[in-house]
Amino acid sequence: MTRVFAPGRVNLIGDHTDYTGGLVMPMAVDLGTTIHGARGGDVVRLTSDAATEEAEVPLRLDDPREVLPEWARYVAGVMSVMHPAEGFSGFVSTTLPVGAGLSSSAALEVAMALALGFEGAARDLALVCQKAEQQASGVPCGVMDQLASAAGVAGHALLIDCSTLEIEPVPLPADIDVVVMHSGEPRALASSEYAARRAACEAAEAIIGPLRSAGPDALAQIEDPTLQARARHVIHENARVRRFAGSLRAGDMEECGALMVESHLSLAKDFEVSTERLDQMVESLVTRPGVFGARLTGAGFGGCVVALAEPGALRDGWHVRPVDGARILEA
Ligand code: GLA
């Protein structure tokens, strides 16, 4: 029997920066996905406590995007990247809310790759699963979600440089609550708009070079106001991630909170991935006593906000702690 676990993630700061090799600061959370079963046969057959329909994916499959039920596409995505020699039969159980912005799909991919016998470093695991996600969903996502799930460090947020995939764990003070709240909005435009944002960043890079190394002065060379705004978000967001990491190390939670709010405003105004509901949630959260800051987290267009707060200041939402990344519980 094989039993593996992969956590979900929440991103504290640095959104829409990973796919241009920028900086992000997620953490793996104490909610995740377990797969239990045995390798063998020529299909992957899984039941799940989060879905009514079972997944049955043949080893030889064409397009993961055609697989049904939809959740099985992530399984198929992993299979089409890994080309496992044998199948798997088992059960998926998850404590993650599915499709809520805590990377339930990344957790499923990472757990699936381990269940199918992936051997290698956490970074390689993440790259396999990023490709799987792209094939399963058609969304040209970056590597942040899969890397946070694969390489989490208990008690730490991860400062990740997405150009080198270097990870610097930064301790999260023990007396800070990380709270994630769902907007209730499905991320309807997430795939088409996400691809459009990524294309805009690439168009900006064609004018001023890599956004990762560009300074704000370069922005004047971009004539198109929308492209300029997209690039402005990315350039300033990378700088905010660095400042956030420094403030977190120094235990300056007021500054961390202020940077989160700046990040949210930039995602809303310059990158245009927020919604009215997400804006209202952030506005109202930051007026609550004991809340240092809040922002939308992940791709946006609905989904979740994350807040940093004094212990007990917020009663609602998912209170999450940073945990170690994916692991094999039983080989
Ligand atoms: C999604 C993608 C990530 C990242 C975020 C935005 O979660 O999967 O790669 O781009 O959006 O920061």
Short mmCIF file of C-alpha atoms and ligand atoms in Angstrom, two decimals:
data_model
loop_
_atom_site.label_atom_id
_atom_site.label_comp_id
_atom_site.label_asym_id
_atom_site.label_seq_id
_atom_site.Cartn_x
_atom_site.Cartn_y
_atom_site.Cartn_z
CA MET A 1 0.00 0.00 0.00
CA THR A 2 1.03 3.57 -0.68
CA ARG A 3 -0.13 6.61 1.27
CA VAL A 4 0.94 10.13 0.36
CA PHE A 5 -0.03 13.62 1.48
CA ALA A 6 0.24 17.02 -0.23
CA PRO A 7 -0.81 20.30 1.38
CA GLY A 8 -2.64 23.24 -0.17
CA ARG A 9 -1.12 26.71 -0.05
CA VAL A 10 -1.93 30.31 0.63
CA ASN A 11 0.10 33.12 -0.84
CA LEU A 12 0.89 35.91 1.63
CA ILE A 13 2.16 38.33 -1.03
CA GLY A 14 3.48 38.34 -4.61
CA ASP A 15 0.67 37.53 -7.03
CA HIS A 16 0.92 37.40 -10.81
CA THR A 17 4.69 37.57 -10.49
CA ASP A 18 5.65 33.90 -10.75
CA TYR A 19 5.23 33.49 -14.50
CA THR A 20 7.68 36.30 -15.23
CA GLY A 21 10.31 34.80 -12.91
CA GLY A 22 9.45 37.15 -10.06
CA LEU A 23 9.16 36.81 -6.29
CA VAL A 24 6.36 35.16 -4.33
CA MET A 25 5.81 34.36 -0.67
CA PRO A 26 3.40 31.47 -0.16
CA MET A 27 3.23 28.88 2.60
CA ALA A 28 1.98 25.30 2.57
CA VAL A 29 -1.06 25.02 4.86
CA ASP A 30 -2.33 22.43 7.30
CA LEU A 31 -5.15 21.43 4.96
CA GLY A 32 -4.36 19.00 2.20
CA THR A 33 -4.99 15.90 0.17
CA THR A 34 -4.16 12.28 0.96
CA ILE A 35 -4.08 9.45 -1.57
CA HIS A 36 -4.15 5.90 -0.30
CA GLY A 37 -3.95 2.85 -2.53
CA ALA A 38 -1.74 0.50 -4.50
CA ARG A 39 0.14 0.70 -7.79
CA GLY A 40 -0.61 -1.79 -10.55
CA GLY A 41 -2.85 -2.43 -13.56
CA ASP A 42 -3.23 -0.29 -16.63
CA VAL A 43 -5.61 2.40 -15.37
CA VAL A 44 -5.62 4.90 -12.55
CA ARG A 45 -8.87 4.43 -10.69
CA LEU A 46 -9.70 6.71 -7.79
CA THR A 47 -12.69 7.51 -5.66
CA SER A 48 -12.76 10.74 -3.69
CA ASP A 49 -14.56 12.01 -0.63
CA ALA A 50 -14.85 15.37 -2.42
CA ALA A 51 -16.60 14.08 -5.54
CA THR A 52 -19.43 11.72 -6.31
CA GLU A 53 -18.06 10.36 -9.57
CA GLU A 54 -14.98 8.19 -9.61
CA ALA A 55 -12.00 8.84 -11.87
CA GLU A 56 -10.83 6.16 -14.25
CA VAL A 57 -7.99 7.18 -16.52
CA PRO A 58 -6.24 4.73 -18.88
CA LEU A 59 -2.43 4.77 -18.99
CA ARG A 60 -2.61 5.65 -22.67
CA LEU A 61 -4.65 8.79 -22.87
CA ASP A 62 -4.94 11.52 -25.47
CA ASP A 63 -5.94 14.90 -24.11
CA PRO A 64 -6.28 15.34 -20.33
CA ARG A 65 -8.74 18.18 -20.98
CA GLU A 66 -11.30 15.78 -22.42
CA VAL A 67 -11.31 13.50 -19.38
CA LEU A 68 -14.47 13.30 -17.24
CA PRO A 69 -15.36 13.86 -14.45
CA GLU A 70 -13.51 17.17 -14.40
CA TRP A 71 -11.48 16.47 -11.28
CA ALA A 72 -9.93 13.48 -13.06
CA ARG A 73 -8.26 15.91 -15.50
CA TYR A 74 -5.66 16.75 -12.87
CA VAL A 75 -4.95 13.05 -12.44
CA ALA A 76 -4.74 12.69 -16.23
CA GLY A 77 -2.49 15.75 -16.43
CA VAL A 78 0.02 14.15 -14.07
CA MET A 79 -0.14 10.89 -15.98
CA SER A 80 0.45 12.59 -19.31
CA VAL A 81 3.59 14.27 -17.97
CA MET A 82 4.93 11.30 -15.99
CA HIS A 83 4.01 8.42 -18.33
CA PRO A 84 3.86 5.93 -15.44
CA ALA A 85 4.54 2.30 -16.36
CA GLU A 86 1.67 1.07 -14.21
CA GLY A 87 -1.65 2.34 -12.93
CA PHE A 88 -2.98 2.89 -9.41
CA SER A 89 -6.14 2.09 -7.48
CA GLY A 90 -7.15 3.97 -4.41
CA PHE A 91 -8.95 6.67 -2.54
CA VAL A 92 -8.48 10.43 -2.35
CA SER A 93 -9.47 12.31 0.77
CA THR A 94 -9.05 16.01 1.28
CA THR A 95 -9.46 18.56 4.03
CA LEU A 96 -9.09 21.37 1.47
CA PRO A 97 -12.12 23.27 0.25
CA VAL A 98 -12.19 22.40 -3.46
CA GLY A 99 -11.91 25.23 -5.98
CA ALA A 100 -11.76 27.86 -3.24
CA GLY A 101 -8.33 29.32 -3.94
CA LEU A 102 -6.22 27.17 -1.59
CA SER A 103 -4.74 25.18 -4.48
CA SER A 104 -6.71 21.99 -4.11
CA SER A 105 -5.73 21.13 -7.69
CA ALA A 106 -2.01 21.56 -7.01
CA ALA A 107 -2.32 19.37 -3.89
CA LEU A 108 -4.07 16.69 -5.92
CA GLU A 109 -1.40 16.80 -8.65
CA VAL A 110 1.50 16.66 -6.20
CA ALA A 111 -0.08 13.81 -4.22
CA MET A 112 -0.86 11.96 -7.47
CA ALA A 113 2.70 12.26 -8.73
CA LEU A 114 4.03 10.82 -5.45
CA ALA A 115 1.42 8.05 -5.49
CA LEU A 116 2.55 7.13 -9.03
CA GLY A 117 6.11 6.79 -7.78
CA PHE A 118 7.70 10.15 -8.62
CA GLU A 119 11.23 10.23 -7.26
CA GLY A 120 13.22 13.42 -7.25
CA ALA A 121 13.67 16.83 -5.69
CA ALA A 122 10.74 18.97 -4.60
CA ARG A 123 11.51 21.48 -7.39
CA ASP A 124 11.30 18.79 -10.07
CA LEU A 125 8.09 17.48 -8.53
CA ALA A 126 6.67 21.00 -8.72
CA LEU A 127 7.70 21.44 -12.37
CA VAL A 128 6.07 18.14 -13.35
CA CYS A 129 2.87 19.17 -11.57
CA GLN A 130 2.88 22.70 -13.03
CA LYS A 131 2.95 21.13 -16.49
CA ALA A 132 0.20 18.73 -15.43
CA GLU A 133 -1.97 21.65 -14.28
CA GLN A 134 -1.39 23.47 -17.58
CA GLN A 135 -2.36 20.38 -19.56
CA ALA A 136 -5.38 19.64 -17.39
CA SER A 137 -6.82 23.14 -17.28
CA GLY A 138 -5.37 24.89 -20.32
CA VAL A 139 -4.34 27.76 -18.02
CA PRO A 140 -0.70 28.85 -18.49
CA CYS A 141 -0.10 28.94 -14.73
CA GLY A 142 3.19 29.61 -12.99
CA VAL A 143 4.95 27.26 -10.58
CA MET A 144 4.07 28.86 -7.24
CA ASP A 145 1.20 26.62 -6.13
CA GLN A 146 2.86 23.32 -6.92
CA LEU A 147 6.19 24.45 -5.46
CA ALA A 148 4.60 25.62 -2.20
CA SER A 149 2.82 22.26 -1.89
CA ALA A 150 5.96 20.28 -2.70
CA ALA A 151 8.49 22.27 -0.70
CA GLY A 152 6.66 23.79 2.31
CA VAL A 153 8.59 24.22 5.56
CA ALA A 154 6.73 23.95 8.88
CA GLY A 155 6.50 27.27 10.70
CA HIS A 156 7.78 29.23 7.69
CA ALA A 157 6.56 31.17 4.71
CA LEU A 158 8.65 30.59 1.57
CA LEU A 159 10.39 33.43 -0.22
CA ILE A 160 10.64 31.94 -3.71
CA ASP A 161 12.62 33.38 -6.58
CA CYS A 162 10.70 32.01 -9.56
CA SER A 163 13.59 32.61 -11.95
CA THR A 164 15.94 30.22 -10.11
CA LEU A 165 13.34 28.35 -7.99
CA GLU A 166 15.53 29.11 -5.00
CA ILE A 167 13.56 29.00 -1.76
CA GLU A 168 14.35 30.90 1.41
CA PRO A 169 12.13 29.89 4.33
CA VAL A 170 11.23 32.87 6.52
CA PRO A 171 9.86 32.09 10.00
CA LEU A 172 6.30 33.18 10.60
CA PRO A 173 5.93 34.56 14.14
CA ALA A 174 4.07 32.01 16.26
CA ASP A 175 1.66 34.61 17.63
CA ILE A 176 0.21 35.60 14.26
CA ASP A 177 -3.00 34.25 12.81
CA VAL A 178 -3.15 33.64 9.07
CA VAL A 179 -6.81 33.65 8.09
CA VAL A 180 -8.22 32.83 4.68
CA MET A 181 -11.75 33.85 3.74
CA HIS A 182 -13.67 32.87 0.66
CA SER A 183 -15.55 35.51 -1.29
CA GLY A 184 -18.19 33.01 -2.32
CA GLU A 185 -17.49 34.02 -5.91
CA PRO A 186 -16.49 31.24 -8.29
CA ARG A 187 -13.40 32.19 -10.28
CA ALA A 188 -15.39 32.40 -13.49
CA LEU A 189 -13.00 34.41 -15.67
CA ALA A 190 -9.95 32.87 -14.12
CA SER A 191 -8.71 30.91 -17.14
CA SER A 192 -9.28 33.34 -20.02
CA GLU A 193 -8.33 36.46 -18.07
CA TYR A 194 -5.32 34.75 -16.49
CA ALA A 195 -3.96 33.92 -19.93
CA ALA A 196 -4.63 37.50 -21.06
CA ARG A 197 -2.67 38.90 -18.07
CA ARG A 198 0.23 36.60 -18.78
CA ALA A 199 0.22 37.66 -22.44
CA ALA A 200 0.19 41.34 -21.39
CA CYS A 201 3.25 40.77 -19.19
CA GLU A 202 5.02 39.12 -22.11
CA ALA A 203 4.10 42.04 -24.38
CA ALA A 204 5.52 44.47 -21.80
CA GLU A 205 8.70 42.37 -21.59
CA ALA A 206 9.08 42.57 -25.36
CA ILE A 207 9.40 46.36 -24.89
CA ILE A 208 11.41 46.76 -21.67
CA GLY A 209 12.98 43.33 -21.12
CA PRO A 210 12.45 41.00 -18.15
CA LEU A 211 10.06 42.56 -15.63
CA ARG A 212 12.00 40.82 -12.91
CA SER A 213 15.03 43.05 -13.43
CA ALA A 214 13.25 46.18 -14.71
CA GLY A 215 13.00 49.27 -12.52
CA PRO A 216 10.02 51.65 -12.37
CA ASP A 217 11.87 54.13 -14.65
CA ALA A 218 11.51 51.72 -17.58
CA LEU A 219 7.72 52.01 -17.43
CA ALA A 220 7.74 55.28 -19.37
CA GLN A 221 8.88 53.36 -22.46
CA ILE A 222 5.59 51.48 -22.57
CA GLU A 223 3.07 53.62 -24.44
CA ASP A 224 -0.02 51.50 -24.08
CA PRO A 225 -1.58 52.51 -20.73
CA THR A 226 -2.97 49.04 -19.99
CA LEU A 227 0.33 47.29 -20.65
CA GLN A 228 2.08 49.93 -18.61
CA ALA A 229 -0.27 49.33 -15.67
CA ARG A 230 0.22 45.55 -15.84
CA ALA A 231 4.00 45.97 -15.82
CA ARG A 232 3.79 48.52 -13.00
CA HIS A 233 2.00 45.99 -10.83
CA VAL A 234 4.61 43.30 -11.43
CA ILE A 235 7.65 45.54 -10.90
CA HIS A 236 6.29 47.01 -7.65
CA GLU A 237 4.91 43.67 -6.44
CA ASN A 238 8.38 42.10 -6.69
CA ALA A 239 9.77 44.93 -4.58
CA ARG A 240 6.94 44.54 -2.06
CA VAL A 241 7.67 40.82 -1.65
CA ARG A 242 11.27 41.63 -0.70
CA ARG A 243 10.18 44.29 1.77
CA PHE A 244 7.55 41.97 3.20
CA ALA A 245 10.15 39.24 3.80
CA GLY A 246 12.38 41.76 5.59
CA SER A 247 9.51 43.04 7.73
CA LEU A 248 8.40 39.51 8.59
CA ARG A 249 11.92 38.65 9.72
CA ALA A 250 11.98 41.82 11.83
CA GLY A 251 8.56 40.97 13.29
CA ASP A 252 7.16 44.27 12.00
CA MET A 253 3.61 43.11 11.43
CA GLU A 254 2.25 46.62 10.89
CA GLU A 255 4.56 47.01 7.90
CA CYS A 256 3.68 43.52 6.61
CA GLY A 257 0.01 44.43 6.79
CA ALA A 258 0.51 47.75 5.01
CA LEU A 259 2.38 45.97 2.19
CA MET A 260 -0.48 43.48 1.82
CA VAL A 261 -2.98 46.29 1.41
CA GLU A 262 -0.71 48.00 -1.16
CA SER A 263 -0.47 44.69 -3.00
CA HIS A 264 -4.24 44.35 -3.05
CA LEU A 265 -4.72 47.86 -4.43
CA SER A 266 -2.17 47.21 -7.13
CA LEU A 267 -3.85 43.91 -8.10
CA ALA A 268 -7.18 45.74 -8.19
CA LYS A 269 -6.21 48.94 -10.02
CA ASP A 270 -3.17 48.10 -12.15
CA PHE A 271 -3.61 44.39 -12.74
CA GLU A 272 -7.44 44.40 -12.65
CA VAL A 273 -7.91 40.93 -11.18
CA SER A 274 -9.99 41.90 -8.16
CA THR A 275 -13.77 42.05 -7.83
CA GLU A 276 -16.05 44.40 -5.91
CA ARG A 277 -16.65 41.71 -3.33
CA LEU A 278 -12.92 41.09 -2.77
CA ASP A 279 -12.33 44.85 -2.44
CA GLN A 280 -15.12 45.13 0.13
CA MET A 281 -13.78 42.19 2.11
CA VAL A 282 -10.30 43.72 2.28
CA GLU A 283 -11.66 47.18 3.17
CA SER A 284 -13.79 45.81 5.95
CA LEU A 285 -11.13 43.41 7.30
CA VAL A 286 -8.53 46.13 7.74
CA THR A 287 -10.88 48.19 9.93
CA ARG A 288 -11.25 45.30 12.38
CA PRO A 289 -9.19 45.56 15.59
CA GLY A 290 -6.11 43.35 15.58
CA VAL A 291 -5.98 42.93 11.79
CA PHE A 292 -2.59 43.96 10.33
CA GLY A 293 -3.54 43.66 6.67
CA ALA A 294 -5.46 41.72 4.04
CA ARG A 295 -5.38 41.14 0.31
CA LEU A 296 -6.78 38.92 -2.38
CA THR A 297 -4.64 35.82 -2.77
CA GLY A 298 -3.93 33.68 -5.82
CA ALA A 299 -5.21 34.45 -9.29
CA GLY A 300 -8.12 36.68 -8.24
CA PHE A 301 -11.38 37.08 -10.24
CA GLY A 302 -13.12 35.79 -7.09
CA GLY A 303 -11.63 33.20 -4.78
CA CYS A 304 -10.11 34.15 -1.44
CA VAL A 305 -8.59 36.91 0.65
CA VAL A 306 -5.85 36.31 3.20
CA ALA A 307 -5.45 38.35 6.38
CA LEU A 308 -2.72 38.54 9.02
CA ALA A 309 -4.08 39.24 12.48
CA GLU A 310 -3.42 39.08 16.18
CA PRO A 311 -4.43 35.73 17.66
CA GLY A 312 -8.18 35.53 18.05
CA ALA A 313 -8.89 38.84 16.29
CA LEU A 314 -10.83 37.03 13.55
CA ARG A 315 -13.17 34.18 14.33
CA ASP A 316 -14.44 33.43 10.83
CA GLY A 317 -12.49 31.92 7.93
CA TRP A 318 -9.90 29.15 7.74
CA HIS A 319 -7.12 29.65 10.30
CA VAL A 320 -4.11 28.06 8.67
CA ARG A 321 -0.58 27.24 9.85
CA PRO A 322 2.52 26.69 7.72
CA VAL A 323 3.41 23.00 7.38
CA ASP A 324 6.02 20.84 5.65
CA GLY A 325 5.51 20.08 1.98
CA ALA A 326 4.29 16.89 0.36
CA ARG A 327 5.45 13.58 1.76
CA ILE A 328 5.19 9.82 1.44
CA LEU A 329 3.50 8.48 4.56
CA GLU A 330 3.66 4.83 3.57
CA ALA A 331 5.72 3.57 0.64
C1 GLA B 1 -2.60 30.96 -9.79
C2 GLA B 1 -1.46 30.28 -10.55
C3 GLA B 1 -0.11 30.66 -9.94
C4 GLA B 1 0.03 32.18 -9.81
C5 GLA B 1 -1.21 32.78 -9.15
C6 GLA B 1 -1.18 34.29 -9.16
O1 GLA B 1 -2.70 30.48 -8.49
O2 GLA B 1 -1.61 28.88 -10.51
O3 GLA B 1 0.93 30.13 -10.72
O4 GLA B 1 0.29 32.77 -11.05
O5 GLA B 1 -2.42 32.37 -9.78
O6 GLA B 1 -0.12 34.74 -8.39
#
